[in-house]
PDB file of C-alpha atoms in Angstrom:
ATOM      1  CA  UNK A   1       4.694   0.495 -36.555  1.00 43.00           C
ATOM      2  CA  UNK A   2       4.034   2.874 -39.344  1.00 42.00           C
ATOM      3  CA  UNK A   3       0.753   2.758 -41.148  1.00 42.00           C
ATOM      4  CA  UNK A   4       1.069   4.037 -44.655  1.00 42.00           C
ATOM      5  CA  UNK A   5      -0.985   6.335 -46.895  1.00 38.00           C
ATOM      6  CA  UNK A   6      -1.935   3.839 -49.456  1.00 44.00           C
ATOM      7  CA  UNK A   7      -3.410   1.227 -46.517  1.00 41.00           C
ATOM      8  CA  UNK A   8      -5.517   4.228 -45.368  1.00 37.00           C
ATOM      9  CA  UNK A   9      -6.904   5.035 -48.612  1.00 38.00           C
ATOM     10  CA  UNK A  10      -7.903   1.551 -49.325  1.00 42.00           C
ATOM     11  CA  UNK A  11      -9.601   1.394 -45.954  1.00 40.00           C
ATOM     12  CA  UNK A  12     -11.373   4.570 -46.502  1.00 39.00           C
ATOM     13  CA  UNK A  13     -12.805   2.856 -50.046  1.00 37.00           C
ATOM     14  CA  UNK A  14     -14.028  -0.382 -48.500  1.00 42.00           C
ATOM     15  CA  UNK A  15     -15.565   1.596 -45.544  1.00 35.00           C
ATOM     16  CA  UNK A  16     -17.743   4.143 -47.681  1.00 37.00           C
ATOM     17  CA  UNK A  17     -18.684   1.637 -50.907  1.00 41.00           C
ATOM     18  CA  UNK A  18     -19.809  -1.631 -49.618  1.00 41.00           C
ATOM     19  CA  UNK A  19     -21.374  -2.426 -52.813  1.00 43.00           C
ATOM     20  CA  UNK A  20     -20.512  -5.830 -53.192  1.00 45.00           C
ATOM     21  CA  UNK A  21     -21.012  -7.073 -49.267  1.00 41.00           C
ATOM     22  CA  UNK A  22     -23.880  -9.218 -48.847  1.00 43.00           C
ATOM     23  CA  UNK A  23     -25.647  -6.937 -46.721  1.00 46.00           C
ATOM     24  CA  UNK A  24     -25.979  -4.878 -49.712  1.00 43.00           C
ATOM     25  CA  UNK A  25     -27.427  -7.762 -51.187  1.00 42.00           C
ATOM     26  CA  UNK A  26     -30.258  -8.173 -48.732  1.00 45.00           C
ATOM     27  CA  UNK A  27     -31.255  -4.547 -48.718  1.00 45.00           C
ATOM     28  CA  UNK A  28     -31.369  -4.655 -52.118  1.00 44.00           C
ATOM     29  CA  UNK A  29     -33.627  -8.113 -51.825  1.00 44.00           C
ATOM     30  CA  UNK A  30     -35.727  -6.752 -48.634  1.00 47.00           C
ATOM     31  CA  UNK A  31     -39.605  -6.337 -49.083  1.00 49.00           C
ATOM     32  CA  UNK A  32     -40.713  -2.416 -48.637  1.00 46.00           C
ATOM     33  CA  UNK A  33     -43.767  -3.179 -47.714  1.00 44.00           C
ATOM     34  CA  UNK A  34     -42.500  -5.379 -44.471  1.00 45.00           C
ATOM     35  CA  UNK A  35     -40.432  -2.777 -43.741  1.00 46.00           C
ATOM     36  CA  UNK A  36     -42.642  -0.096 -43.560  1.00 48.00           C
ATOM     37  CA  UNK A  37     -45.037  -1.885 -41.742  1.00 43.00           C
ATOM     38  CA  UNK A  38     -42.370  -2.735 -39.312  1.00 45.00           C
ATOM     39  CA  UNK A  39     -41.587   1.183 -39.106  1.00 46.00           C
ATOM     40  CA  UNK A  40     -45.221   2.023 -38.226  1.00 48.00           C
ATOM     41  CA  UNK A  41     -45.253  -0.076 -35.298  1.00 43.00           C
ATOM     42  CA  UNK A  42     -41.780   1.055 -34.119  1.00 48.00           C
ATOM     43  CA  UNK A  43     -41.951   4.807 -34.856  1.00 49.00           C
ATOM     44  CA  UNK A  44     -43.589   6.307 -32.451  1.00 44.00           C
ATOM     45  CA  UNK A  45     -43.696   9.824 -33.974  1.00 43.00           C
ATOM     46  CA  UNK A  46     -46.553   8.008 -36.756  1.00 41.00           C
ATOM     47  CA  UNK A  47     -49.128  10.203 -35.811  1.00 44.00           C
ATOM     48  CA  UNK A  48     -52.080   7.823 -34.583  1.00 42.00           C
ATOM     49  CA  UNK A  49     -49.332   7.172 -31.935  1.00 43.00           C
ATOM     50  CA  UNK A  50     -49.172  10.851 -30.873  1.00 46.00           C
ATOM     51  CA  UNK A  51     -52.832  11.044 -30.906  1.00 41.00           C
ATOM     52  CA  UNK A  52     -54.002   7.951 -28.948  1.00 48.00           C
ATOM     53  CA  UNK A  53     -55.917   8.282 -26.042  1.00 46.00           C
ATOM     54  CA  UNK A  54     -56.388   6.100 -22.742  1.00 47.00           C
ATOM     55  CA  UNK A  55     -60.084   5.169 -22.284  1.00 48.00           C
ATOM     56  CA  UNK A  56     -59.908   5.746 -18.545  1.00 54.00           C
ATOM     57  CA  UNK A  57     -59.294   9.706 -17.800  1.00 53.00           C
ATOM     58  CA  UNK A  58     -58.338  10.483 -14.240  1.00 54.00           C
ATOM     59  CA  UNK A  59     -61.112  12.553 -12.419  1.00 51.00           C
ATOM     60  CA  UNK A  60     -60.149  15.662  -9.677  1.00 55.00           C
ATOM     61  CA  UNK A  61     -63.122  14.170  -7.358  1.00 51.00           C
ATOM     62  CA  UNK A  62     -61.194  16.397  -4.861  1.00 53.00           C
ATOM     63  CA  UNK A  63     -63.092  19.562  -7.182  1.00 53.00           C
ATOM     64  CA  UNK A  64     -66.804  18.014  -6.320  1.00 56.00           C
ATOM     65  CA  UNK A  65     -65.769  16.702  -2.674  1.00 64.00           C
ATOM     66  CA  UNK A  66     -67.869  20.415  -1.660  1.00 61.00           C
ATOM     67  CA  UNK A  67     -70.921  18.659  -2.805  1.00 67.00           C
ATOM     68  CA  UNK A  68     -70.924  15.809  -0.489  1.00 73.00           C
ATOM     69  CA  UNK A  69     -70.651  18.192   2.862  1.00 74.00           C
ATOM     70  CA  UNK A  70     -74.005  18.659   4.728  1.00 80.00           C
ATOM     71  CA  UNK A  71     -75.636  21.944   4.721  1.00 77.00           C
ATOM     72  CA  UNK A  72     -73.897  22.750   8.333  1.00 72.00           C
ATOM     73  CA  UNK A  73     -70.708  22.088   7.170  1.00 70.00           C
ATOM     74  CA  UNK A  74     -70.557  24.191   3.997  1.00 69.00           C
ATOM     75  CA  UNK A  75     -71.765  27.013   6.206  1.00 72.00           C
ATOM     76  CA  UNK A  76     -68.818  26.713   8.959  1.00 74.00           C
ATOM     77  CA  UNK A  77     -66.250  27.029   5.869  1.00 70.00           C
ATOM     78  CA  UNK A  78     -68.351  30.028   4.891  1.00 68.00           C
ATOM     79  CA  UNK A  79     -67.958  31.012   8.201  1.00 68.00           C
ATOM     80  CA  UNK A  80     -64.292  30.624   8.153  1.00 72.00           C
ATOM     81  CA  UNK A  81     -63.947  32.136   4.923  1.00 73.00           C
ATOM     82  CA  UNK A  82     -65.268  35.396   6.139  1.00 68.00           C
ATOM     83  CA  UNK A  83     -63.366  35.022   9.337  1.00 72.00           C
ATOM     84  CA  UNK A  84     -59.967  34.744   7.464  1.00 75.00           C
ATOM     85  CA  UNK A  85     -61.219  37.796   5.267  1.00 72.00           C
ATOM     86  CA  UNK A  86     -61.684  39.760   8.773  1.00 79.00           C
ATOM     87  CA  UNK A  87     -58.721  38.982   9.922  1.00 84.00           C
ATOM     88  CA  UNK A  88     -57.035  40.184   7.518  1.00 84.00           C
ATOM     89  CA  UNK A  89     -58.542  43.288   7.456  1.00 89.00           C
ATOM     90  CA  UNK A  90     -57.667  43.622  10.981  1.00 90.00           C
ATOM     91  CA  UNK A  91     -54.014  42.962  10.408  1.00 91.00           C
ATOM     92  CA  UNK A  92     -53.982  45.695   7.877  1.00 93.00           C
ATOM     93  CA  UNK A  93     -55.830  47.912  10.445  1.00 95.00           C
ATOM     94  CA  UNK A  94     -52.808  47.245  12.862  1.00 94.00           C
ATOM     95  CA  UNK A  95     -50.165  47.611  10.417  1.00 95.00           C
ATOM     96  CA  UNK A  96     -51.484  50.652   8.842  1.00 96.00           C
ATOM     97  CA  UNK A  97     -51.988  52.434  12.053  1.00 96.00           C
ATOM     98  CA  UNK A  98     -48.679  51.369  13.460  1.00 95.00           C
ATOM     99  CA  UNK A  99     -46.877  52.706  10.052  1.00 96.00           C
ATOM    100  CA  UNK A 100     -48.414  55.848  10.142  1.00 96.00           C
ATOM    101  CA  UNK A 101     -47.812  56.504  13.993  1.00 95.00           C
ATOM    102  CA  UNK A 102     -43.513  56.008  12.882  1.00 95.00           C
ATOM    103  CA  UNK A 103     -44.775  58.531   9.929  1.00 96.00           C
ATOM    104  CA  UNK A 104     -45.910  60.887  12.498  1.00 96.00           C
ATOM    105  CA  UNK A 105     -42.670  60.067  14.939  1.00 94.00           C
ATOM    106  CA  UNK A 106     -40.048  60.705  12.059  1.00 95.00           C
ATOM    107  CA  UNK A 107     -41.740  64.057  11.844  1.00 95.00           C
ATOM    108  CA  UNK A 108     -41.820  65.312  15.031  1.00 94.00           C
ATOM    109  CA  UNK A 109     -38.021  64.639  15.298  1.00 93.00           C
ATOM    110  CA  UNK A 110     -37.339  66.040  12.072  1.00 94.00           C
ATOM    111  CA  UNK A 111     -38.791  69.120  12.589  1.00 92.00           C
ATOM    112  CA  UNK A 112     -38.556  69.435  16.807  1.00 89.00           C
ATOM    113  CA  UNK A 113     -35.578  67.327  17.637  1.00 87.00           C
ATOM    114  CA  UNK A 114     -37.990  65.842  19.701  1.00 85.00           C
ATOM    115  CA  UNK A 115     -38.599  61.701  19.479  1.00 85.00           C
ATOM    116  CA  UNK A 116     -41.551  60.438  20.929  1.00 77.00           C
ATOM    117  CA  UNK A 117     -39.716  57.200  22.712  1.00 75.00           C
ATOM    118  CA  UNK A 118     -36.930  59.056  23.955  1.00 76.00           C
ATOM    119  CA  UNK A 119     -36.660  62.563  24.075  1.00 84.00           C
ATOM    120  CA  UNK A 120     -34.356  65.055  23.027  1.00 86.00           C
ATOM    121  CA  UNK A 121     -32.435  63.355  19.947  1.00 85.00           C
ATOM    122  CA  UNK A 122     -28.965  64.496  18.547  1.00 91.00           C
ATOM    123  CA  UNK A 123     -28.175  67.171  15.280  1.00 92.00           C
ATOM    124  CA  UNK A 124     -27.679  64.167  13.050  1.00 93.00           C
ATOM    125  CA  UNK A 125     -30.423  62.356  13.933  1.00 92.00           C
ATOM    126  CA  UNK A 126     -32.633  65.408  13.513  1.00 93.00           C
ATOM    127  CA  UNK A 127     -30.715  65.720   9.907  1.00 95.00           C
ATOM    128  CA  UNK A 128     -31.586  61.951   9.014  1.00 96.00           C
ATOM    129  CA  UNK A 129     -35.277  62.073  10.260  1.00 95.00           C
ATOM    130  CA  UNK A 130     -35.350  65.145   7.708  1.00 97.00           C
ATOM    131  CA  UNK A 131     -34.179  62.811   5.066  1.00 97.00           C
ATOM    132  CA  UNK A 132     -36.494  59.915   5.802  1.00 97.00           C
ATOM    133  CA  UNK A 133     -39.619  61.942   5.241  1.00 97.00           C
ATOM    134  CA  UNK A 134     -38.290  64.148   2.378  1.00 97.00           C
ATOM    135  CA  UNK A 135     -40.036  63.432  -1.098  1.00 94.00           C
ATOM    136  CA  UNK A 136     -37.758  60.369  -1.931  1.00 93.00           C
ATOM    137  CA  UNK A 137     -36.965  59.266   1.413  1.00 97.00           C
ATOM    138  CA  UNK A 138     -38.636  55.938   3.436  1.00 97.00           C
ATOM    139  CA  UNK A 139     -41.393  58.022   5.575  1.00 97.00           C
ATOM    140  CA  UNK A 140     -42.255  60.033   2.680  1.00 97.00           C
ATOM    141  CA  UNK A 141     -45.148  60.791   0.929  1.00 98.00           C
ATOM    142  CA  UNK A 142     -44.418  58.526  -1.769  1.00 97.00           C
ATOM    143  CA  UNK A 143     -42.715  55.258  -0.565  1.00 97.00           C
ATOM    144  CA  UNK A 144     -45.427  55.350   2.376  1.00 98.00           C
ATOM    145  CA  UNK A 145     -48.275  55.632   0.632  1.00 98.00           C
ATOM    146  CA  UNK A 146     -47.287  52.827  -1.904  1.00 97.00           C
ATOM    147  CA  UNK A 147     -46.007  50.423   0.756  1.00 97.00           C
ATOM    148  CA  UNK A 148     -49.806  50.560   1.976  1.00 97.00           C
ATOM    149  CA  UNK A 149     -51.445  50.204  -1.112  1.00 97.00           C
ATOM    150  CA  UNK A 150     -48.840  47.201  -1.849  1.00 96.00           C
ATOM    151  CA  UNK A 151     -50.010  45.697   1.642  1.00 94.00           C
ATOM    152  CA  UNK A 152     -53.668  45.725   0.654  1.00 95.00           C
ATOM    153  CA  UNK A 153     -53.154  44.489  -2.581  1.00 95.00           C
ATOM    154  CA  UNK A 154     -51.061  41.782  -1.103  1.00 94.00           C
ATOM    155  CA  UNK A 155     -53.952  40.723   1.149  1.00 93.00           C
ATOM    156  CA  UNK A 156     -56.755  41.192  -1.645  1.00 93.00           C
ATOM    157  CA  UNK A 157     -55.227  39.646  -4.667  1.00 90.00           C
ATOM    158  CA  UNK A 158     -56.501  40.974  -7.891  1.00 89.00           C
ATOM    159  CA  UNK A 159     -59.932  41.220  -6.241  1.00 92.00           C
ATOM    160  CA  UNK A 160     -61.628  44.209  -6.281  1.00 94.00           C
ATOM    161  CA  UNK A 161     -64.587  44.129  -3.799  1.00 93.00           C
ATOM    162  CA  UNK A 162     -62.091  42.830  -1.469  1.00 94.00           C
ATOM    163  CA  UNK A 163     -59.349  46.169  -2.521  1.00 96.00           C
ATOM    164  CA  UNK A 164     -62.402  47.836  -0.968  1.00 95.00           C
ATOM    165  CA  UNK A 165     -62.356  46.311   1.746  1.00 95.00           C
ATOM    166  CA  UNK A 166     -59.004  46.696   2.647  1.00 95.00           C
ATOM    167  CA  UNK A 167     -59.074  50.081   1.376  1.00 96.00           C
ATOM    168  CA  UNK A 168     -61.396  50.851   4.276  1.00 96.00           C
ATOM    169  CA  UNK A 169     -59.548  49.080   6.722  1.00 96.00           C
ATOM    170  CA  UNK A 170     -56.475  51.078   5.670  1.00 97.00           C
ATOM    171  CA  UNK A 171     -58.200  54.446   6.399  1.00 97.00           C
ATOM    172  CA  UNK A 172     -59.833  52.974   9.433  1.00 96.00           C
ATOM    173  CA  UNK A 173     -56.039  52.483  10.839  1.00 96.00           C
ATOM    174  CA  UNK A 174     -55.238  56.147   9.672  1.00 97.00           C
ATOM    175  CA  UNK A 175     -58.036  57.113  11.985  1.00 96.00           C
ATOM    176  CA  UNK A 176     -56.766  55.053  14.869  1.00 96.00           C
ATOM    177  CA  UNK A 177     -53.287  56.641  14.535  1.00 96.00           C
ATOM    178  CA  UNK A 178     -54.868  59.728  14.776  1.00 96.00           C
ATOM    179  CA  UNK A 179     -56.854  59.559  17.679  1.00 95.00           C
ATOM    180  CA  UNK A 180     -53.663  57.422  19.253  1.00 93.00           C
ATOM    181  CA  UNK A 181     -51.778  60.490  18.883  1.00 93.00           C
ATOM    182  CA  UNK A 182     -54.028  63.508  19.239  1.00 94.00           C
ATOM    183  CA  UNK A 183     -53.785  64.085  15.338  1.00 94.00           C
ATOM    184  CA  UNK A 184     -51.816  63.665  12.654  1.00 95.00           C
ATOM    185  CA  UNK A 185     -49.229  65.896  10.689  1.00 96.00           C
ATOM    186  CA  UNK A 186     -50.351  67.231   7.679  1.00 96.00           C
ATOM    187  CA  UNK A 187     -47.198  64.678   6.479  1.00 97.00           C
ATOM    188  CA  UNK A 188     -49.698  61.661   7.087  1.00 97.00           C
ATOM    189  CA  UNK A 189     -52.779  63.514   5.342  1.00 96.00           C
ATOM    190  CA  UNK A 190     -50.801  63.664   2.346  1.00 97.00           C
ATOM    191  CA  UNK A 191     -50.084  60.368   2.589  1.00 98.00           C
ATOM    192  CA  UNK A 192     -53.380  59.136   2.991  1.00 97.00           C
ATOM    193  CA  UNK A 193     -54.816  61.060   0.138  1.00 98.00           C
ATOM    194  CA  UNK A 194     -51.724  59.451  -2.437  1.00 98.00           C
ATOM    195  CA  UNK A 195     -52.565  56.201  -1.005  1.00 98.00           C
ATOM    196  CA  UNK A 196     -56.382  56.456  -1.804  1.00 98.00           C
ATOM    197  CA  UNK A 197     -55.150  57.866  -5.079  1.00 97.00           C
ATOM    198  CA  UNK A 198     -53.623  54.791  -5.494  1.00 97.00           C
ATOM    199  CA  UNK A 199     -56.807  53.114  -4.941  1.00 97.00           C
ATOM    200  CA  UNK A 200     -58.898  55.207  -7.276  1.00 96.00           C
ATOM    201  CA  UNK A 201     -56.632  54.528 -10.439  1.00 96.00           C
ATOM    202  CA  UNK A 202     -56.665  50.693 -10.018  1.00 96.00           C
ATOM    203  CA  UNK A 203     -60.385  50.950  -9.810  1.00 95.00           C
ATOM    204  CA  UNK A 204     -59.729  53.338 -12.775  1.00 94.00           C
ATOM    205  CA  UNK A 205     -58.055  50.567 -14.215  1.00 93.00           C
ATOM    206  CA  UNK A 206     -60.717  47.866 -14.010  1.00 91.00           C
ATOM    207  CA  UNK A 207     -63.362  50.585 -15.452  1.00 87.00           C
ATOM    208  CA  UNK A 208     -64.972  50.842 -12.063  1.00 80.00           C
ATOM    209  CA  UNK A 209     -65.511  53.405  -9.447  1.00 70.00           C
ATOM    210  CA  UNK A 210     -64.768  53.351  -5.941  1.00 61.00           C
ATOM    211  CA  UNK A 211     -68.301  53.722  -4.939  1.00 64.00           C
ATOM    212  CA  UNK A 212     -69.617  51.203  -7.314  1.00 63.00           C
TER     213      UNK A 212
END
């Protein structure tokens, strides 16, 4: 069944000018001031809605639970505390001197053909050794010293007494490297002097100096 053009139109007119339905009328008739006290209880974008506050406010007792531990017990998590901090400190110790012994390794081969785990090595592993500790390669200067500035910071957060600490520890793992090995190539000195650089600017940084 065909619906034509003039039937359209006249729906179209009754739709968009109901001016004489009696819903019309009663809009016309309503009171305003009932209906905008209806809208301030509805709305809830009227602002005293926005702005109303519970009387009861939750409290983090969890923040003041400290408070209620006896004098012995706040000193074992003390304790613990500076265990933890030790700890890590040690870890770094490990990891630093462990890092710089494979320094010292990828040297030797690169520059004797010589590894320290299993002897003579091949031409091209000789060749890649030379690449690892060249200026942009892994065992380089560069990439070394960062990744053990990056551990410290890691372990020390945005904290500078403990950077310090793990500064130390860091050369302290240098040292055992050294003494591991019967000395270190100059390779792993110039390492540990870009990694201490690294040090000095962030203290730099914070307008502090390493000895402060």
């Amino acid at each position: 069944m065909s619906i034509g053009i003039d039937t359209i139109t006249a729906s179209a007119v009754n739709i968009y000018n109901p001016v004489n339905t009696k819903e019309s009328a009663n809009k016309k008739t309503a009171d305003p001031v009932k209906t905008d006290a209806k809208k301030d209880v509805n709305d809830k974008s009227v602002e005293g809605a926005v702005f109303e506050k519970s009387s009861e406010q939750p409290v983090n007792k969890a923040t003041y639970s400290i408070n209620k531990k006896s004098p012995e017990e706040r000193a074992a998590i003390v304790q613990q505390m500076k265990q933890a901090q030790e700890d890590q400190q040690q870890a770094l110790v490990r990891m630093v001197e462990k890092m710089l012994s494979g320094q010292a390794g990828k040297y030797k081969q690169a520059n004797s053909g010589i590894s320290m785990i299993s002897g003579t090595v091949t031409e091209e592993a000789r060749r890649k050794a030379a690449e690892d500790i060249s200026e942009d390669g892994y065992w380089g200067v560069k990439q070394t010293s960062q990744r053990l500035f990056d551990f410290a910071s890691a372990l020390a957060g945005d904290d500078v007494e403990k950077m310090k600490k793990m500064q130390a520890a860091m050369n302290k793992g240098i040292g055992q490297a050294a003494n591991k090995l019967g000395g270190l190539p100059s390779l792993c000195q110039q390492t540990q002097d870009a990694a201490n650089k690294l040090f000095e600017d962030y203290y730099e940084s914070k307008n502090i100096k390493a000895d402060e």
